Amino acid sequence: MKGFGFAAHGGMDRLAYVDVPVPLPGPDEVRVRVGAAAFNRLDRFTLEGIPGVPVALPHILGSDGAGTVDEVGEGVRDLDRDAKVLLNPGMWDGTCPACRAGREALCRNYRILGEHVQGSVAPFVVVPRRNVHPLPDRMTFAEGAAAPLVFLTAWRALKTVGEVRPGDRVAVVGAGGGIPTAAVQVAKLLGATVAVAARSPLKEAKTRALGADAFLAFSEERPLDRVLWEWSEKNGVDVILDSVGAPTLPRSVRALARAGRAVVIGASAGPKVELDVRTLFWRQASVRGSTMSSRAEFDEVLGHLASGRLRAVIDSTFPFEKAAEAFRRFDAPDLFGKIVVLGPTN
Ligand SMILES: [Zn+2]
């Protein structure tokens, strides 16, 4: 079959359709016929090559997917062929101490679909049975592909790691990507007052339509910490979700309230930062890291997607043949939400 990915690491010019055998489901695995897949920023890092993460080449991208059950491996008896499903992109071994304690996100062998193993932008994808969930009735394949990674990430980062409580002030740094569109909804669901801070004011209307209480444009003249500080009426922000890294994290930390939490879920603009730690001890604030989710967190997210309280935001949907064009949408200044690629037979 032809999947979309790369045969050698590098830039966007390496993106290609690659030939791989149709994958066979092993014991306790399921082969899914892909109805839709979605891209994440992670795909770009995987393409470039992540230090310490060896990838078998050629590699198929895509951490998110939804489709129908095509074939099941030995030991799988509770799934009907052609059942509509969506995929949990996080894979854990189920045997290490963290997994046995129900803290799968901390698994020492944690892997991500499309990063460590062949991904979903293909006719078929094989995943462990426990990564396959019924697609909620209200969701299309495109929505089922758009939702999982960004919502499970936002959920764990804000609820579990950020400990957002009703009435907290929460700020999300960056607008328009899949994570901010998920994080605004999750923070509102948790009862917070939510601001989105971004350099460009272009996405204000769409961000507010998702439920954000404020949209803060920042610049050299009006830096991030200042707009956050003013928004919080000089109390500081309780939880700040920062996936940008170098250019923003030091200023995010400066805007924290007493006992505030800056939750780092990525470093899209650079990983090395210099922090004034006096803010941390004097305000008893903290910088915390979060990634992906545990099984129970995924189940919570799925429940909210099924009830319609959380909704995937789709920027655009492309046919399989235009996957490279879809990938380039990441650089579009008007990007808002997830980039979806339909399966080749859709
Ligand atoms: Zn484990």
Short mmCIF file of C-alpha atoms and ligand atoms in Angstrom, two decimals:
data_model
loop_
_atom_site.label_atom_id
_atom_site.label_comp_id
_atom_site.label_asym_id
_atom_site.label_seq_id
_atom_site.Cartn_x
_atom_site.Cartn_y
_atom_site.Cartn_z
CA MET A 1 0.00 0.00 0.00
CA LYS A 2 1.01 3.62 -0.37
CA GLY A 3 1.19 5.67 2.82
CA PHE A 4 2.12 9.31 3.23
CA GLY A 5 5.37 10.10 5.00
CA PHE A 6 9.02 10.04 4.05
CA ALA A 7 11.85 7.74 3.07
CA ALA A 8 14.54 9.98 4.59
CA HIS A 9 14.45 12.66 7.29
CA GLY A 10 14.59 16.30 6.29
CA GLY A 11 12.39 19.22 5.31
CA MET A 12 9.08 19.39 3.52
CA ASP A 13 10.73 18.39 0.25
CA ARG A 14 11.13 14.90 1.74
CA LEU A 15 7.38 14.36 2.06
CA ALA A 16 6.33 11.52 -0.20
CA TYR A 17 4.01 8.57 -0.73
CA VAL A 18 5.96 5.53 0.39
CA ASP A 19 5.37 1.86 -0.39
CA VAL A 20 4.99 -0.49 2.55
CA PRO A 21 3.25 -3.87 2.91
CA VAL A 22 -0.33 -3.79 4.17
CA PRO A 23 0.24 -4.26 7.93
CA LEU A 24 -0.95 -7.48 9.57
CA PRO A 25 -2.57 -7.32 12.99
CA GLY A 26 -0.67 -9.39 15.55
CA PRO A 27 -2.15 -10.83 18.75
CA ASP A 28 -4.39 -8.26 20.49
CA GLU A 29 -4.04 -5.86 17.58
CA VAL A 30 -6.55 -4.41 15.16
CA ARG A 31 -6.20 -3.28 11.56
CA VAL A 32 -8.30 -0.21 10.81
CA ARG A 33 -9.26 0.98 7.33
CA VAL A 34 -8.55 4.68 7.62
CA GLY A 35 -11.53 6.95 7.00
CA ALA A 36 -9.65 10.07 8.02
CA ALA A 37 -6.33 11.01 9.57
CA ALA A 38 -5.07 14.33 10.94
CA PHE A 39 -1.73 16.07 11.20
CA ASN A 40 -0.12 17.50 14.31
CA ARG A 41 2.99 19.63 14.78
CA LEU A 42 4.58 16.42 15.98
CA ASP A 43 4.54 15.16 12.37
CA ARG A 44 6.86 17.97 11.39
CA PHE A 45 9.34 17.09 14.14
CA THR A 46 9.14 13.41 13.19
CA LEU A 47 9.88 14.33 9.58
CA GLU A 48 12.90 16.38 10.63
CA GLY A 49 14.08 13.62 12.97
CA ILE A 50 13.80 13.79 16.76
CA PRO A 51 17.08 13.15 18.63
CA GLY A 52 16.88 9.80 20.44
CA VAL A 53 13.80 8.60 18.54
CA PRO A 54 14.91 6.13 15.86
CA VAL A 55 12.35 5.62 13.11
CA ALA A 56 12.12 2.67 10.72
CA LEU A 57 12.24 3.96 7.14
CA PRO A 58 10.21 4.46 5.10
CA HIS A 59 7.92 6.01 7.68
CA ILE A 60 4.22 6.86 7.55
CA LEU A 61 3.10 10.01 9.40
CA GLY A 62 -0.10 10.66 11.34
CA SER A 63 -0.93 10.22 15.04
CA ASP A 64 -4.67 10.65 14.70
CA GLY A 65 -7.12 8.49 12.83
CA ALA A 66 -10.67 7.20 12.58
CA GLY A 67 -12.15 4.55 10.32
CA THR A 68 -13.61 1.06 10.30
CA VAL A 69 -12.38 -2.22 11.74
CA ASP A 70 -10.89 -4.23 8.87
CA GLU A 71 -9.19 -7.22 10.50
CA VAL A 72 -8.47 -8.32 14.05
CA GLY A 73 -5.56 -10.28 15.43
CA GLU A 74 -5.59 -13.35 17.63
CA GLY A 75 -7.38 -12.84 20.91
CA VAL A 76 -9.58 -9.94 19.80
CA ARG A 77 -13.21 -11.03 20.03
CA ASP A 78 -15.12 -7.93 21.02
CA LEU A 79 -14.93 -5.88 17.82
CA ASP A 80 -17.19 -6.25 14.79
CA ARG A 81 -15.75 -5.93 11.34
CA ASP A 82 -16.72 -2.56 9.82
CA ALA A 83 -17.41 -1.05 13.26
CA LYS A 84 -16.67 2.67 13.21
CA VAL A 85 -13.80 3.56 15.51
CA LEU A 86 -11.34 6.27 16.48
CA LEU A 87 -7.81 5.76 17.73
CA ASN A 88 -6.01 6.72 20.92
CA PRO A 89 -2.58 7.74 19.60
CA GLY A 90 -0.79 6.98 22.89
CA MET A 91 0.68 3.50 23.39
CA TRP A 92 1.92 2.08 26.65
CA ASP A 93 3.35 -1.32 27.58
CA GLY A 94 0.85 -2.10 30.34
CA THR A 95 3.49 -3.83 32.45
CA CYS A 96 5.80 -1.20 33.97
CA PRO A 97 5.14 0.19 37.48
CA ALA A 98 3.54 3.37 36.10
CA CYS A 99 1.15 1.40 33.89
CA ARG A 100 0.25 -0.95 36.71
CA ALA A 101 -0.64 2.11 38.79
CA GLY A 102 -2.93 3.45 36.04
CA ARG A 103 -0.50 6.22 35.16
CA GLU A 104 0.08 5.14 31.57
CA ALA A 105 1.22 8.61 30.48
CA LEU A 106 4.34 8.00 32.58
CA CYS A 107 5.05 4.60 30.97
CA ARG A 108 8.77 4.06 30.52
CA ASN A 109 8.04 2.60 27.08
CA TYR A 110 5.49 5.19 25.98
CA ARG A 111 5.14 5.45 22.21
CA ILE A 112 3.04 7.58 19.89
CA LEU A 113 1.30 6.46 16.71
CA GLY A 114 3.03 8.05 13.73
CA GLU A 115 6.11 9.01 15.75
CA HIS A 116 7.58 5.74 17.07
CA VAL A 117 5.45 3.45 14.91
CA GLN A 118 3.85 3.66 11.45
CA GLY A 119 1.09 6.26 11.40
CA SER A 120 -2.41 6.78 10.10
CA VAL A 121 -2.04 8.71 6.82
CA ALA A 122 -2.43 5.51 4.85
CA PRO A 123 -5.12 3.08 3.64
CA PHE A 124 -4.67 0.94 6.77
CA VAL A 125 -3.14 1.27 10.21
CA VAL A 126 -2.54 -1.39 12.87
CA VAL A 127 -2.81 -0.53 16.58
CA PRO A 128 -3.26 -2.43 19.85
CA ARG A 129 -6.88 -3.35 20.66
CA ARG A 130 -6.85 -1.05 23.67
CA ASN A 131 -6.18 1.94 21.38
CA VAL A 132 -9.42 1.37 19.48
CA HIS A 133 -12.61 3.06 20.70
CA PRO A 134 -16.11 3.28 19.25
CA LEU A 135 -16.57 6.46 17.21
CA PRO A 136 -19.29 8.50 18.96
CA ASP A 137 -22.46 8.64 16.85
CA ARG A 138 -22.35 12.39 16.49
CA MET A 139 -18.84 12.39 15.05
CA THR A 140 -17.72 12.05 11.43
CA PHE A 141 -14.47 10.28 10.57
CA ALA A 142 -12.91 13.72 10.07
CA GLU A 143 -13.95 14.78 13.57
CA GLY A 144 -12.85 11.45 15.00
CA ALA A 145 -9.42 12.04 13.50
CA ALA A 146 -9.24 15.71 14.46
CA ALA A 147 -10.01 15.29 18.15
CA PRO A 148 -7.85 12.74 19.98
CA LEU A 149 -4.27 14.03 20.26
CA VAL A 150 -5.01 17.68 20.92
CA PHE A 151 -7.85 17.04 23.36
CA LEU A 152 -6.07 14.35 25.37
CA THR A 153 -3.01 16.61 25.56
CA ALA A 154 -5.00 19.66 26.64
CA TRP A 155 -7.02 17.60 29.12
CA ARG A 156 -4.06 16.15 30.98
CA ALA A 157 -2.07 19.39 30.83
CA LEU A 158 -4.87 21.52 32.26
CA LYS A 159 -6.80 19.15 34.53
CA THR A 160 -4.25 16.70 35.88
CA VAL A 161 -0.93 18.55 35.65
CA GLY A 162 -2.17 22.17 35.75
CA GLU A 163 -4.79 21.35 38.41
CA VAL A 164 -7.22 23.90 36.98
CA ARG A 165 -10.06 24.57 39.37
CA PRO A 166 -13.32 26.47 38.87
CA GLY A 167 -12.67 30.20 38.97
CA ASP A 168 -9.00 29.92 38.02
CA ARG A 169 -7.58 32.30 35.46
CA VAL A 170 -6.11 30.24 32.63
CA ALA A 171 -4.08 31.60 29.73
CA VAL A 172 -3.27 29.75 26.54
CA VAL A 173 -0.24 31.05 24.64
CA GLY A 174 -0.78 30.88 20.89
CA ALA A 175 -3.94 30.80 18.79
CA GLY A 176 -5.14 28.87 15.80
CA GLY A 177 -3.34 25.55 16.20
CA GLY A 178 -5.20 22.42 17.22
CA ILE A 179 -3.98 22.61 20.82
CA PRO A 180 -5.31 26.12 21.56
CA THR A 181 -8.68 25.28 20.01
CA ALA A 182 -8.88 22.26 22.32
CA ALA A 183 -7.41 23.97 25.38
CA VAL A 184 -9.92 26.84 25.38
CA GLN A 185 -12.80 24.35 25.43
CA VAL A 186 -11.22 22.18 28.12
CA ALA A 187 -10.42 25.15 30.38
CA LYS A 188 -13.99 26.44 30.07
CA LEU A 189 -15.35 22.97 30.82
CA LEU A 190 -13.21 22.96 33.99
CA GLY A 191 -14.84 26.23 35.05
CA ALA A 192 -11.94 28.59 34.39
CA THR A 193 -11.86 32.11 33.01
CA VAL A 194 -9.79 31.80 29.84
CA ALA A 195 -7.62 34.15 27.82
CA VAL A 196 -5.76 33.34 24.64
CA ALA A 197 -2.59 35.35 24.01
CA ALA A 198 -1.18 35.58 20.50
CA ARG A 199 0.97 37.84 18.35
CA SER A 200 -1.58 38.19 15.61
CA PRO A 201 -5.06 39.55 16.35
CA LEU A 202 -6.40 37.79 13.24
CA LYS A 203 -7.89 34.86 15.13
CA GLU A 204 -9.73 36.77 17.83
CA ALA A 205 -13.28 36.26 16.55
CA LYS A 206 -12.90 32.50 16.03
CA THR A 207 -11.15 32.09 19.38
CA ARG A 208 -13.89 33.95 21.23
CA ALA A 209 -16.49 31.85 19.42
CA LEU A 210 -14.91 28.77 21.08
CA GLY A 211 -15.62 30.31 24.48
CA ALA A 212 -12.49 32.30 25.29
CA ASP A 213 -13.28 35.18 27.66
CA ALA A 214 -10.45 37.35 26.37
CA PHE A 215 -8.06 37.58 23.47
CA LEU A 216 -4.75 39.31 24.21
CA ALA A 217 -2.54 40.46 21.37
CA PHE A 218 1.10 40.86 22.44
CA SER A 219 4.09 42.45 20.71
CA GLU A 220 7.54 43.90 21.40
CA GLU A 221 5.90 47.02 22.76
CA ARG A 222 3.26 45.14 24.72
CA PRO A 223 5.03 41.95 25.78
CA LEU A 224 3.28 38.77 26.83
CA ASP A 225 3.88 39.16 30.58
CA ARG A 226 2.47 42.66 30.53
CA VAL A 227 -0.76 41.77 28.72
CA LEU A 228 -1.26 38.76 31.00
CA TRP A 229 -0.56 40.81 34.11
CA GLU A 230 -3.04 43.48 33.08
CA TRP A 231 -5.67 40.89 32.17
CA SER A 232 -5.32 39.33 35.63
CA GLU A 233 -5.77 42.76 37.26
CA LYS A 234 -2.25 42.39 38.65
CA ASN A 235 -3.08 39.17 40.48
CA GLY A 236 -1.17 36.97 38.07
CA VAL A 237 -2.45 34.02 36.06
CA ASP A 238 -3.17 30.72 37.82
CA VAL A 239 -2.35 28.38 34.94
CA ILE A 240 -0.54 29.20 31.70
CA LEU A 241 -0.35 26.64 28.90
CA ASP A 242 2.78 27.27 26.87
CA SER A 243 3.74 25.22 23.82
CA VAL A 244 5.94 27.88 22.23
CA GLY A 245 9.00 27.67 24.47
CA ALA A 246 11.97 29.97 24.12
CA PRO A 247 10.31 33.22 23.07
CA THR A 248 7.41 33.04 25.53
CA LEU A 249 8.06 30.79 28.54
CA PRO A 250 10.19 33.26 30.57
CA ARG A 251 7.44 35.84 30.17
CA SER A 252 4.73 33.30 30.92
CA VAL A 253 6.49 32.52 34.20
CA ARG A 254 6.72 36.22 35.07
CA ALA A 255 2.94 36.50 34.72
CA LEU A 256 2.13 33.66 37.15
CA ALA A 257 0.03 34.22 40.25
CA ARG A 258 1.07 33.02 43.67
CA ALA A 259 1.11 29.21 43.45
CA GLY A 260 0.57 29.56 39.70
CA ARG A 261 1.52 26.79 37.29
CA ALA A 262 3.12 27.19 33.89
CA VAL A 263 2.49 23.95 32.00
CA VAL A 264 4.91 23.21 29.18
CA ILE A 265 3.57 20.91 26.47
CA GLY A 266 5.95 21.75 23.66
CA ALA A 267 8.65 24.09 22.43
CA SER A 268 7.62 24.89 18.87
CA ALA A 269 9.86 27.97 18.69
CA GLY A 270 12.88 26.64 20.59
CA PRO A 271 13.68 24.53 23.66
CA LYS A 272 16.32 26.55 25.59
CA VAL A 273 15.09 29.21 28.00
CA GLU A 274 16.57 31.39 30.72
CA LEU A 275 14.30 31.76 33.74
CA ASP A 276 14.46 34.18 36.64
CA VAL A 277 13.86 31.64 39.40
CA ARG A 278 13.13 34.35 41.93
CA THR A 279 9.59 34.41 40.50
CA LEU A 280 9.26 30.72 41.27
CA PHE A 281 10.22 30.75 44.92
CA TRP A 282 8.83 34.13 45.87
CA ARG A 283 5.45 33.39 44.31
CA GLN A 284 5.74 29.67 45.08
CA ALA A 285 4.95 29.09 41.45
CA SER A 286 6.01 26.14 39.35
CA VAL A 287 6.87 25.08 35.83
CA ARG A 288 5.46 21.66 35.00
CA GLY A 289 5.71 19.40 31.98
CA SER A 290 2.92 17.38 30.45
CA THR A 291 2.53 15.15 27.43
CA MET A 292 -0.17 12.87 26.03
CA SER A 293 -2.48 11.17 28.54
CA SER A 294 -3.30 8.12 30.59
CA ARG A 295 -6.06 5.71 29.67
CA ALA A 296 -8.55 7.19 32.14
CA GLU A 297 -7.90 10.72 30.87
CA PHE A 298 -8.53 9.59 27.30
CA ASP A 299 -11.80 7.98 28.39
CA GLU A 300 -12.90 11.23 30.04
CA VAL A 301 -12.14 13.18 26.88
CA LEU A 302 -14.03 10.67 24.75
CA GLY A 303 -17.05 11.01 27.03
CA HIS A 304 -17.09 14.77 26.55
CA LEU A 305 -16.68 14.40 22.78
CA ALA A 306 -19.57 11.92 22.71
CA SER A 307 -21.80 14.32 24.65
CA GLY A 308 -20.83 17.24 22.43
CA ARG A 309 -19.33 19.29 25.27
CA LEU A 310 -15.99 19.18 23.49
CA ARG A 311 -15.91 19.58 19.71
CA ALA A 312 -13.08 19.11 17.26
CA VAL A 313 -12.25 22.25 15.31
CA ILE A 314 -11.33 21.42 11.71
CA ASP A 315 -9.35 23.95 9.71
CA SER A 316 -9.54 22.09 6.43
CA THR A 317 -10.04 18.64 4.94
CA PHE A 318 -7.95 17.32 2.05
CA PRO A 319 -8.20 14.21 -0.12
CA PHE A 320 -5.45 11.64 0.37
CA GLU A 321 -3.81 12.66 -2.91
CA LYS A 322 -3.23 16.17 -1.54
CA ALA A 323 -1.58 15.22 1.75
CA ALA A 324 1.52 17.31 1.04
CA GLU A 325 -0.63 20.34 0.37
CA ALA A 326 -2.45 19.64 3.63
CA PHE A 327 0.88 19.49 5.50
CA ARG A 328 1.82 22.94 4.19
CA ARG A 329 -1.29 24.43 5.82
CA PHE A 330 0.74 24.51 9.06
CA ASP A 331 2.47 27.60 7.69
CA ALA A 332 -0.73 29.36 6.67
CA PRO A 333 -1.27 32.57 8.68
CA ASP A 334 -5.00 31.88 8.84
CA LEU A 335 -4.70 28.30 10.16
CA PHE A 336 -7.45 27.62 12.69
CA GLY A 337 -7.88 24.10 14.00
CA LYS A 338 -6.92 20.72 12.69
CA ILE A 339 -5.74 19.68 9.26
CA VAL A 340 -7.53 16.49 8.17
CA VAL A 341 -6.61 14.11 5.37
CA LEU A 342 -9.25 11.64 4.23
CA GLY A 343 -8.37 7.98 3.76
CA PRO A 344 -7.58 7.01 0.17
CA THR A 345 -10.92 5.25 -0.39
CA ASN A 346 -12.99 8.17 0.94
ZN ZN B 1 4.34 1.08 31.07
#
